[in-house]
Coordinates of C-alpha atoms and ligand atoms in Angstrom, one line a residue:
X590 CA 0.0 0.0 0.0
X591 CA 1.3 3.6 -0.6
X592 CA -0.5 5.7 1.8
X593 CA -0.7 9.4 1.2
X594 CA -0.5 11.6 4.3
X595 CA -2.3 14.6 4.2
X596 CA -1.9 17.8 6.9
X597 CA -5.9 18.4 6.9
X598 CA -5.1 22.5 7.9
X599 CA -2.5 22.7 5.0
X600 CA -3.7 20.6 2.0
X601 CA -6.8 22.6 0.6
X602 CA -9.1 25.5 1.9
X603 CA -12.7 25.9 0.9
X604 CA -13.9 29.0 2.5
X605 CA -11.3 31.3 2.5
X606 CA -10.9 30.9 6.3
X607 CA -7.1 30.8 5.5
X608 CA -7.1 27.2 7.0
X609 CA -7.3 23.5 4.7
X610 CA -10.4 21.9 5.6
X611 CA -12.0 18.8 4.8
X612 CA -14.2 19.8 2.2
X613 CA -11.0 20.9 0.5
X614 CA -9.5 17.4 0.6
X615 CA -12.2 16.3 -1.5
X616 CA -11.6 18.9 -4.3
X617 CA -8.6 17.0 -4.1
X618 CA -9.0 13.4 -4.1
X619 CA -8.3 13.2 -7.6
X620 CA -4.9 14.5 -7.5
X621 CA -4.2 11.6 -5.0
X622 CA -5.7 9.2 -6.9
X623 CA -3.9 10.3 -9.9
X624 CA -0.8 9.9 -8.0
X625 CA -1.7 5.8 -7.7
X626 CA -2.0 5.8 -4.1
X627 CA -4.1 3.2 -2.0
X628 CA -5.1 5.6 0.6
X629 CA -5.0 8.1 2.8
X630 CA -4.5 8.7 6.4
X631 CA -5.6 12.1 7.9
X632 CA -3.7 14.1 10.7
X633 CA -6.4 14.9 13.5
X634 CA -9.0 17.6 12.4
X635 CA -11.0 16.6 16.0
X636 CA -11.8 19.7 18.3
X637 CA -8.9 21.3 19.4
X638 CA -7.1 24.6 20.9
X639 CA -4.1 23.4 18.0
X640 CA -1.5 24.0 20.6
X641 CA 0.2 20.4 19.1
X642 CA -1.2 21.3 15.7
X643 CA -4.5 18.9 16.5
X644 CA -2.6 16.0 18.6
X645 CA -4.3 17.9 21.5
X646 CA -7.6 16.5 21.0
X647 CA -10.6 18.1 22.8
X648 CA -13.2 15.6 21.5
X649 CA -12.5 12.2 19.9
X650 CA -16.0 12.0 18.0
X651 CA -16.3 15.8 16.3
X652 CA -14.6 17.8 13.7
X653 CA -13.1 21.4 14.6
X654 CA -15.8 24.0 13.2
X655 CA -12.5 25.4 11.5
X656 CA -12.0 22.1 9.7
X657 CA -15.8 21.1 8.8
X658 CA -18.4 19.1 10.8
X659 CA -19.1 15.3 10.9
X660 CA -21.3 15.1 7.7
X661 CA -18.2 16.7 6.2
X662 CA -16.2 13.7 7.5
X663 CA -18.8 11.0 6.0
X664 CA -18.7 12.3 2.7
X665 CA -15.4 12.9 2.9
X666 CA -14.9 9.1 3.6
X667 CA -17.7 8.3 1.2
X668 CA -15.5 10.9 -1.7
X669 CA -12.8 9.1 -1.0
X670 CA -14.1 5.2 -1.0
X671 CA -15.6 6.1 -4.3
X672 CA -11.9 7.2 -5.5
X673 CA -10.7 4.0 -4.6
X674 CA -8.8 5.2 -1.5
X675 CA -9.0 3.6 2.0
X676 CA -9.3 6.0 4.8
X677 CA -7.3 6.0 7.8
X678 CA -7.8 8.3 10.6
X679 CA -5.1 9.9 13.1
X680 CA -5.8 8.7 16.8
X681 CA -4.2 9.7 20.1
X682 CA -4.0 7.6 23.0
X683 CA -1.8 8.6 25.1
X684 CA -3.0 12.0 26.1
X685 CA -5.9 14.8 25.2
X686 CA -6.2 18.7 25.3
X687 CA -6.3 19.7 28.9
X688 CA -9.9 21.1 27.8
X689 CA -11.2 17.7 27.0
X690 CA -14.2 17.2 29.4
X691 CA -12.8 14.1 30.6
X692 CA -9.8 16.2 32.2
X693 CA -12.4 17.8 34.8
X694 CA -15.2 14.8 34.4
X695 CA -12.9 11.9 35.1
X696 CA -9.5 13.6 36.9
X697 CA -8.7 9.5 37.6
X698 CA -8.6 9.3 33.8
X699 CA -5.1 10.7 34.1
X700 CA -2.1 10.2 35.6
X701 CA -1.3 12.3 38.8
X702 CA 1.2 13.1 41.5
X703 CA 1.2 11.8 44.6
X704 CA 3.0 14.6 46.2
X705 CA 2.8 18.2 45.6
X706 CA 5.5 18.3 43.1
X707 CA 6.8 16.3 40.5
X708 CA 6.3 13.0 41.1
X709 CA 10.2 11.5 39.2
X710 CA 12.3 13.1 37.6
X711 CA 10.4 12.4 33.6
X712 CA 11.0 15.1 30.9
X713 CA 8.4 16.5 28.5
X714 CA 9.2 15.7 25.0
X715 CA 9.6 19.1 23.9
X716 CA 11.6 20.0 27.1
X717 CA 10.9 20.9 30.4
X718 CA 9.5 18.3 33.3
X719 CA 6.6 16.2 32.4
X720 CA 4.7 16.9 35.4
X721 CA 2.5 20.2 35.6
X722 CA 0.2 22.1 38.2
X723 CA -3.6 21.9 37.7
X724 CA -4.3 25.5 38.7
X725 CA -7.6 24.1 39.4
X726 CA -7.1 21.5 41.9
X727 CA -3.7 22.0 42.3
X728 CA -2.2 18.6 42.0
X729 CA 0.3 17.6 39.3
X730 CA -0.2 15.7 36.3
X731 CA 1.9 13.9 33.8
X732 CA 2.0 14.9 30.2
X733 CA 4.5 13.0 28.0
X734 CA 4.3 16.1 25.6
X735 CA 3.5 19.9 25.8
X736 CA 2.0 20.7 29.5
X737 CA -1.4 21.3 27.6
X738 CA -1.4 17.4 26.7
X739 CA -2.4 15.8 30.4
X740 CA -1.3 12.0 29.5
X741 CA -4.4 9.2 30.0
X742 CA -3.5 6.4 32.6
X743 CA -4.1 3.6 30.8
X744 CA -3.8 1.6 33.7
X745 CA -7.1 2.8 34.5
X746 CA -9.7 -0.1 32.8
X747 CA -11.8 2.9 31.9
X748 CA -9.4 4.5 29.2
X749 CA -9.1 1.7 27.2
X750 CA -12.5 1.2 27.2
X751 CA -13.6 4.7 26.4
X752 CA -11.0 4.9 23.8
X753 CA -12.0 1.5 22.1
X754 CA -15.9 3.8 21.7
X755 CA -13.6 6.4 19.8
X756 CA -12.4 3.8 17.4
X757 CA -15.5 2.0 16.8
X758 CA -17.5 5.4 16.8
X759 CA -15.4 6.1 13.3
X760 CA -15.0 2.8 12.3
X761 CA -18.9 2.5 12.5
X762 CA -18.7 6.0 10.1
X763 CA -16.7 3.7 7.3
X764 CA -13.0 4.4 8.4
X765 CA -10.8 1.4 7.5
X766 CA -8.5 2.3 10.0
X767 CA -5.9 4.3 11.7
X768 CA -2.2 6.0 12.3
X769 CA -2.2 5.4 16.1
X770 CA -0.3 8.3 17.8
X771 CA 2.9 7.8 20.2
X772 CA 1.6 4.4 21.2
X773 CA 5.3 3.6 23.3
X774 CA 4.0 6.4 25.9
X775 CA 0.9 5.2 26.8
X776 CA 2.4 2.3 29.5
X777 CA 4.7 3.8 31.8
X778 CA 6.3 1.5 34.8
X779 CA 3.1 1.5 37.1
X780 CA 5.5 2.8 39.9
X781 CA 6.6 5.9 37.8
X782 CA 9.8 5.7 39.2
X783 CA 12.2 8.2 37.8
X784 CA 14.6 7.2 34.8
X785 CA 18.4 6.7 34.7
X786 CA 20.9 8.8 33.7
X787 CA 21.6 8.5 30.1
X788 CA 24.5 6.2 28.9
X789 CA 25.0 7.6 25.6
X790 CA 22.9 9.2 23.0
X791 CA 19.4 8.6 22.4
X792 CA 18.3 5.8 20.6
X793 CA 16.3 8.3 18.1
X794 CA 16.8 12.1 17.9
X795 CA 14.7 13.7 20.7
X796 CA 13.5 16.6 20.1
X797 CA 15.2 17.9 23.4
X798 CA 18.6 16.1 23.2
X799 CA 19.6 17.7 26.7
X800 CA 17.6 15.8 29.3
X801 CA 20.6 13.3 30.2
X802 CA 18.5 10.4 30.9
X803 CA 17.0 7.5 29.5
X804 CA 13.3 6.9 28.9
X805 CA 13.3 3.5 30.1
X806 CA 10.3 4.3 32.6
X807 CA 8.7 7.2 30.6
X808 CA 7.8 5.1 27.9
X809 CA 7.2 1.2 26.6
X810 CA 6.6 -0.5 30.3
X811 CA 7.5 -4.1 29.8
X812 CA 3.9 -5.2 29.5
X813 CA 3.0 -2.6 26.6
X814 CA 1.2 -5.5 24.8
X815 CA -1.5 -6.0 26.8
X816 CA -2.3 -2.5 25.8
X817 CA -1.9 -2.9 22.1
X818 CA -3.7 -6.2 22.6
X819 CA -6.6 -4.1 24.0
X820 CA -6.8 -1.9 20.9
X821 CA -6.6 -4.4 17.8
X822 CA -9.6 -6.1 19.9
X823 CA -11.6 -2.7 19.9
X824 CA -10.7 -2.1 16.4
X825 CA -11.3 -5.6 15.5
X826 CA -9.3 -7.8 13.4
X827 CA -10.5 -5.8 9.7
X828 CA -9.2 -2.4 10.6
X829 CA -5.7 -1.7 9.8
X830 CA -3.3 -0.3 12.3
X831 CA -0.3 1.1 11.9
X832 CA 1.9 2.6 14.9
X833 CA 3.8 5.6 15.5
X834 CA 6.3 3.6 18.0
X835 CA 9.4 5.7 18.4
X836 CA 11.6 3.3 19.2
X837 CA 14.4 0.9 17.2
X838 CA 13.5 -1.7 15.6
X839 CA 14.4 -4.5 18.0
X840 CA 12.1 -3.1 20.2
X841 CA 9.0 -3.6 18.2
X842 CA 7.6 -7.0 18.9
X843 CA 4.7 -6.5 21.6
X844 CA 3.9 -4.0 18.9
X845 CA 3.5 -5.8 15.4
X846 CA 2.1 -8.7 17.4
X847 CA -1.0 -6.5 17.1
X848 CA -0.4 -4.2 14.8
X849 CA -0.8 -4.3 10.8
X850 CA 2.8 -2.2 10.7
X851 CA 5.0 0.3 12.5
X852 CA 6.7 3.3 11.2
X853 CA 10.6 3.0 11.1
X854 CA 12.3 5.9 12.5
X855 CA 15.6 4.7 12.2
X856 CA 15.5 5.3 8.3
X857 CA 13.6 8.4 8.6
X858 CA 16.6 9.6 10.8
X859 CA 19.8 7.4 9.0
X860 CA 22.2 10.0 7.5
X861 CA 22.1 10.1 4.0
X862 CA 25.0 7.8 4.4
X863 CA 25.2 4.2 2.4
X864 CA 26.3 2.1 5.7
X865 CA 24.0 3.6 7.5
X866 CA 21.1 3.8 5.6
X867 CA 21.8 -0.1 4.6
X868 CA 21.9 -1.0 8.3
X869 CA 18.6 1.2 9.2
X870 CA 16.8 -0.8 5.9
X871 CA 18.4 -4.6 7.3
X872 CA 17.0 -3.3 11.5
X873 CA 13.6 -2.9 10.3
X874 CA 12.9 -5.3 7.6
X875 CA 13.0 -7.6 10.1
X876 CA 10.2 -7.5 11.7
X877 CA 8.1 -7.9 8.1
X878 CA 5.8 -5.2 9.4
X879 CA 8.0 -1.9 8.3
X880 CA 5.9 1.1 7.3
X881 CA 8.5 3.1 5.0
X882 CA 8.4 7.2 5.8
X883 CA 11.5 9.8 5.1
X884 CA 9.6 12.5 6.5
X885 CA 6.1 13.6 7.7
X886 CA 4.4 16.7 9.9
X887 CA 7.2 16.5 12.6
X888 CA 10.6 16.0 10.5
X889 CA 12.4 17.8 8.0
X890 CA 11.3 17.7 4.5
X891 CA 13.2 15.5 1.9
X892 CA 15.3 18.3 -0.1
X893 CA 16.6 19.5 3.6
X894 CA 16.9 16.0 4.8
X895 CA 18.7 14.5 2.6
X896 CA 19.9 17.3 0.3
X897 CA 18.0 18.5 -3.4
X898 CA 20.5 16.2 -5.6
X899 CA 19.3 13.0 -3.7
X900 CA 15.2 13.6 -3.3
X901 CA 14.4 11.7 -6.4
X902 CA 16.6 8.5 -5.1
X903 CA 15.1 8.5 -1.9
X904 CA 11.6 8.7 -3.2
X905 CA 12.7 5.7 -5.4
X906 CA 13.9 3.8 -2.4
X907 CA 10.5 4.5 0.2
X908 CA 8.4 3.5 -3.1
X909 CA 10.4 -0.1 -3.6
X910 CA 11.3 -1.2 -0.1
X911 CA 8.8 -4.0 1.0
X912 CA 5.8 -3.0 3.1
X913 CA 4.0 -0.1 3.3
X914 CA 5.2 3.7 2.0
X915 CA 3.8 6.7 3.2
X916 CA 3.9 9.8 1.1
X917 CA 3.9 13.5 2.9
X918 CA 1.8 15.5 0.9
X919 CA 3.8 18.0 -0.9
X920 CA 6.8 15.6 -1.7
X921 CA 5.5 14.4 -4.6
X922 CA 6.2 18.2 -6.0
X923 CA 9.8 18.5 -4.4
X924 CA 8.0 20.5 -2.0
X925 CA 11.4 21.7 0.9
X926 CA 10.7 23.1 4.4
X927 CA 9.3 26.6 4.4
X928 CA 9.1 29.4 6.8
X929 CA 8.3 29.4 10.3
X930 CA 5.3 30.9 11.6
X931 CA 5.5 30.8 14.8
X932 CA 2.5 28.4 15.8
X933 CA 4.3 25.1 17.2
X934 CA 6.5 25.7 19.5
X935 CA 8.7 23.2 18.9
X936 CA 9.6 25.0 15.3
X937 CA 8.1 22.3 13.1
X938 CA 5.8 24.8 10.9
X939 CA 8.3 24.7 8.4
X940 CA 7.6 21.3 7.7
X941 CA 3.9 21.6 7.3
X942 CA 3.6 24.9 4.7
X943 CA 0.2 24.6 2.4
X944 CA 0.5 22.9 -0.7
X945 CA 1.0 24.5 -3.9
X946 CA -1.4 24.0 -6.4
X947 CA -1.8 26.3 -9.2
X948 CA -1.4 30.1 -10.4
X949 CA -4.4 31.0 -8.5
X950 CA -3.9 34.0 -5.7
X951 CA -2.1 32.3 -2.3
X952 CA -1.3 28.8 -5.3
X953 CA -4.7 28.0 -5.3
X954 CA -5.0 27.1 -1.4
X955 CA -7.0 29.6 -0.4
X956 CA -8.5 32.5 -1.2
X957 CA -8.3 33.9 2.2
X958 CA -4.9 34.6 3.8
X959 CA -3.4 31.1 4.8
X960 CA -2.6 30.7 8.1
X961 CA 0.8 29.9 7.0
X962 CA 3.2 31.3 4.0
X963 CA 3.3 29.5 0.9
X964 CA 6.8 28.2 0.0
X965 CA 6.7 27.2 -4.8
X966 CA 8.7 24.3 -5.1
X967 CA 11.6 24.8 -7.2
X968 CA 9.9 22.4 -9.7
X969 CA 6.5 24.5 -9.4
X970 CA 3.2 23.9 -8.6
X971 CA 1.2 21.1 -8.9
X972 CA -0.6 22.7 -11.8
X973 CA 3.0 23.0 -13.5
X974 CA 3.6 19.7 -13.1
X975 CA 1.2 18.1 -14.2
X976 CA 1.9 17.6 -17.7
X977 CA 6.1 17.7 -17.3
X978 CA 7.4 14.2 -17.8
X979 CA 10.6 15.4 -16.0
X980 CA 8.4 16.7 -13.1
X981 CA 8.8 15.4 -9.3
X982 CA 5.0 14.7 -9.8
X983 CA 6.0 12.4 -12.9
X984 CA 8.7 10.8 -11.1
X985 CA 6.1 9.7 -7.7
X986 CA 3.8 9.1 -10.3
X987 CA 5.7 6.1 -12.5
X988 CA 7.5 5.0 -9.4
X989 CA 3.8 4.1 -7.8
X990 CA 3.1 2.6 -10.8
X991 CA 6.4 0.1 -11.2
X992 CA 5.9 -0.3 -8.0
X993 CA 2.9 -2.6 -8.8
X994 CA 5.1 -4.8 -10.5
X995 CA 7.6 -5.4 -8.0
X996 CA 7.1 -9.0 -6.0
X997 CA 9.1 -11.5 -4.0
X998 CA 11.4 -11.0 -1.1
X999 CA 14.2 -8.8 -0.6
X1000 CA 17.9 -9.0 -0.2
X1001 CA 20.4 -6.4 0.1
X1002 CA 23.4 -6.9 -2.2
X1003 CA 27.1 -6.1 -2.1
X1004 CA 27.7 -2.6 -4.2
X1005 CA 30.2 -0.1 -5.0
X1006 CA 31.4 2.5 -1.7
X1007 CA 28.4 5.0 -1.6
X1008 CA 26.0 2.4 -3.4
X1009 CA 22.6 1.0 -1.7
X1010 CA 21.1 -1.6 -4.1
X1011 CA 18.9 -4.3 -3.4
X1012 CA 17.0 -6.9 -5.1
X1013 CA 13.3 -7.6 -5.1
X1014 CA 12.5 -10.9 -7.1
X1015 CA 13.4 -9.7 -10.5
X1016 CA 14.1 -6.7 -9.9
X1017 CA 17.0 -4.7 -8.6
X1018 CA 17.0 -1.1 -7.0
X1019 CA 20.3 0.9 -6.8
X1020 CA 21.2 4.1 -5.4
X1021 CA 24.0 6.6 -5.0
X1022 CA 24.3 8.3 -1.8
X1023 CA 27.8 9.4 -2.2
X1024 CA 29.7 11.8 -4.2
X1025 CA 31.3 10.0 -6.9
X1026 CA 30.4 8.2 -10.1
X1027 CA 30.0 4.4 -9.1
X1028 CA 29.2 1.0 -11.1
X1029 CA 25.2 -0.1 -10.0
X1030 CA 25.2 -4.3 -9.4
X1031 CA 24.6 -5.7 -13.2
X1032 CA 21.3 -5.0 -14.4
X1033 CA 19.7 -6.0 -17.4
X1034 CA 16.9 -3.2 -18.5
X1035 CA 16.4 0.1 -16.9
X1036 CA 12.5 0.7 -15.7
X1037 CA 13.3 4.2 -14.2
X1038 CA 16.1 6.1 -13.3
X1039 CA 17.5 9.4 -12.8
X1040 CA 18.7 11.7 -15.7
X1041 CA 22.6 10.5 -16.4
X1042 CA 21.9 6.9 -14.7
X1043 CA 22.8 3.9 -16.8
X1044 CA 23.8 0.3 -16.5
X1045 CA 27.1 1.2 -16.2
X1046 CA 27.3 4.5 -13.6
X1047 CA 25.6 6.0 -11.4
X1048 CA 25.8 9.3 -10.4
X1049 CA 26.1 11.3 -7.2
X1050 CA 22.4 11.3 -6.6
X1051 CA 21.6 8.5 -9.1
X1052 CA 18.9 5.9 -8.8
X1053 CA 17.5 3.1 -10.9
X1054 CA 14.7 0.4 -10.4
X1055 CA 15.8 -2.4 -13.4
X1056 CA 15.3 -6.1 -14.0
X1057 CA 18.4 -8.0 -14.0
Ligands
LIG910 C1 3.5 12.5 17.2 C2 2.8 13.5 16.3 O1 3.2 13.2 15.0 C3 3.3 14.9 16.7 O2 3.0 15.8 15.8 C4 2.8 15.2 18.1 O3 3.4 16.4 18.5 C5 3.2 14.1 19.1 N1 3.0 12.7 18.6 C6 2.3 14.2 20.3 O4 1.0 13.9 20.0

């Protein structure tokens, strides 16, 4: 499956309110359909004060007004079935909006402090202690995240029931399933006692690298399965799952058990290095259940990851490793991180700038002003594109396609210093992550590759998908 994620407040505006909604999305569906994609999956448009751009959810089972309402939501599913896409959903588990009712409704929903203080020494994600003051009752809560993100205690039989109503609630509305959100966080060791110092780097970047210790209390308690167990039986065996675990890869078995597929972070993260991008592809393929992404909402975009001469061969390689790729809206134009505008405050608006579509005022987003500047790619606009056979667009477009044909196993192969090739079956996938000319493993025709690719070089840059 190639699943194409769309940024509901960035992708397309339809009433000039300056913010994507989800009637805008389905103005849309045929440009992701065009691109060949199987489906989509939907960052949270739920009620929200958008202090985590949505992933501080006021209300599981509503849209923002700012985004639509729920008969928006069914015919945006319906829009979308009818386009031949599946629909998956963006849920978050672990915590909600400290103006979620349950915060005030159910305070035993949560996790608290039994002292009046901190209760360990846990950090926040994006910096700072993970344990806050209710100014209300004045007792301190945990929140894995920003202090406005009061984490659930899913040790408490309620939450996982009251979450497994959320799932069915849209699965009942014709989703066919979901991105689960920071699903290591949401089992902490039940005695929250504080974590060790750290013994080297983190596992993953962090997005605060400073905190000196180690989550190894703060997230992923040893029994997280009975947890994930507890959500594939509300979602039932038909839905598909995939998790946002951010850990390695050897530390995702209680999660596939359950799960249709995991993102891997270590390949989103691997310098655009050939040992190390080999080694991040051979740690996740093996757990068989790999979802593919090199970048999303949260990371750097691919021209700034991995530099503008190498986008096209690391599109090639998300779209012909085995399991499931995940497309960031916007990549398939080349689109690069934009500016900031100064709503997240951990900096990552760059990474979430509306899409460009046409010549239109604002490139067709909106007609309003958009709540964040537009950034052209260098290739242009989706409009531009569209009919360029050299375009980015072209390039997503006839890589989705071969990737139809690809089938049968995988195996990394020896290449040249700088080269990552591969074969799959009958076909063979090389690229050039260095920054000289070097021989690609023999090859017999060329499906697609980069300008200046052949049998016998590749470039700096260079990519091919061939038969042998
Ligand atoms: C991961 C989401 O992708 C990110 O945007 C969010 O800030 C955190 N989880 C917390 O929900």
């Amino acid at each position: 499956m190639v699943v194409y994620q769309i940024y509901p407040r960035s992708f397309q505006d339809s009433d000039g309110d300056g913010d994507g909604d989800l009637r805008g999305i389905v103005e849309r569906l045929d440009h992701i359909a065009g691109l060949g994609a199987d489906a989509i999956w939907l960052s949270p448009f739920y009620p929200s004060p958008l202090v985590d751009g949505g992933y501080d959810v006021a209300d599981y089972r509503d849209v923002d007004p700012r985004f639509g309402t729920l008969q928006d939501a069914a015919a945006l599913i319906a829009a979308a079935h009818e386009h031949g896409l599946k629909v998956l959903f963006d849920v978050v588990p672990c915590h909600t909006s400290i103006e979620h009712p349950w915060f005030r409704e159910h305070p035993d929903w949560y996790v608290w402090s039994d002292r009046d203080g901190p209760q360990n020494n846990w950090r926040a994600t994006f910096g700072g202690p993970a344990w806050s003051r209710d100014p209300v009752s004045g007792r301190w809560y945990l929140h894995s995240f920003y202090p406005e993100q009061p984490d659930l205690n899913w040790r408490n039989p309620e939450v996982p029931r009251a979450f497994g109503d959320v799932l069915r609630f849209w699965l009942d509305r014709g989703v066919d399933g979901f991105r689960i959100d920071a699903l290591d966080r949401i089992l902490k060791d039940p005695e929250l006692r504080d974590d060790p110092p750290a013994d080297g780097p983190p596992p993953l970047p962090e997005a605060y690298m400073d905190a000196g210790l180690q989550s190894r209390n703060s997230r992923n308690a040893p029994d997280i399965g009975t947890a994930i167990a507890q959500i594939r039986g509300a979602a039932g065996p038909g839905a598909l799952l995939v998790g946002e675990v951010y850990l390695l890869s050897d530390r995702l078995a209680p999660y596939v058990e359950h799960l249709d597929a995991c993102f891997s972070f270590e390949l989103l993260h691997a310098p655009w290095e050939a040992d190390k991008v080999r080694a991040a592809i051979a740690a996740a393929t093996t757990s068989g259940k790999a979802a593919w992404v090199l970048s999303n909402h949260d990371f750097a975009r691919l021209p700034d990851r991995v530099g503008p001469r190498n986008v096209r061969a690391a599109a090639l390689l998300l779209l012909t490793l085995p399991g499931m790729a995940f497309v960031y809206q916007g990549d398939e134009l080349g689109m690069a991180d934009g500016p900031d505008g100064g709503h997240d405050r951990a900096g990552r608006d760059r990474h979430r700038t509306p899409m460009p579509w046409d010549g239109a005022a604002n490139a067709g987003f909106t007609s309003g002003t958009p709540w964040l500047d537009i950034a052209i790619p260098p290739g242009g606009t989706a409009a531009q594109q569209e009919h360029d056979p050299g375009s980015m667009l072209a390039w997503y477009r006839e890589l989705i396609a071969l990737r139809r044909q690809i089938e049968g196993g995988f195996e990394l192969l020896d290449a040249a210093p700088g080269v990552v090739a591969f074969r799959r079956g009958k076909h063979v996938v090389a690229l050039n992550l260095g920054d000289s000319p070097q021989p690609p493993p023999p090859v017999r025709d060329l499906l697609l590759a980069t300008l200046e690719s052949s049998a016998a070089a590749l470039p700096p840059g260079g990519a091919m998908l061939a038969t042998d």
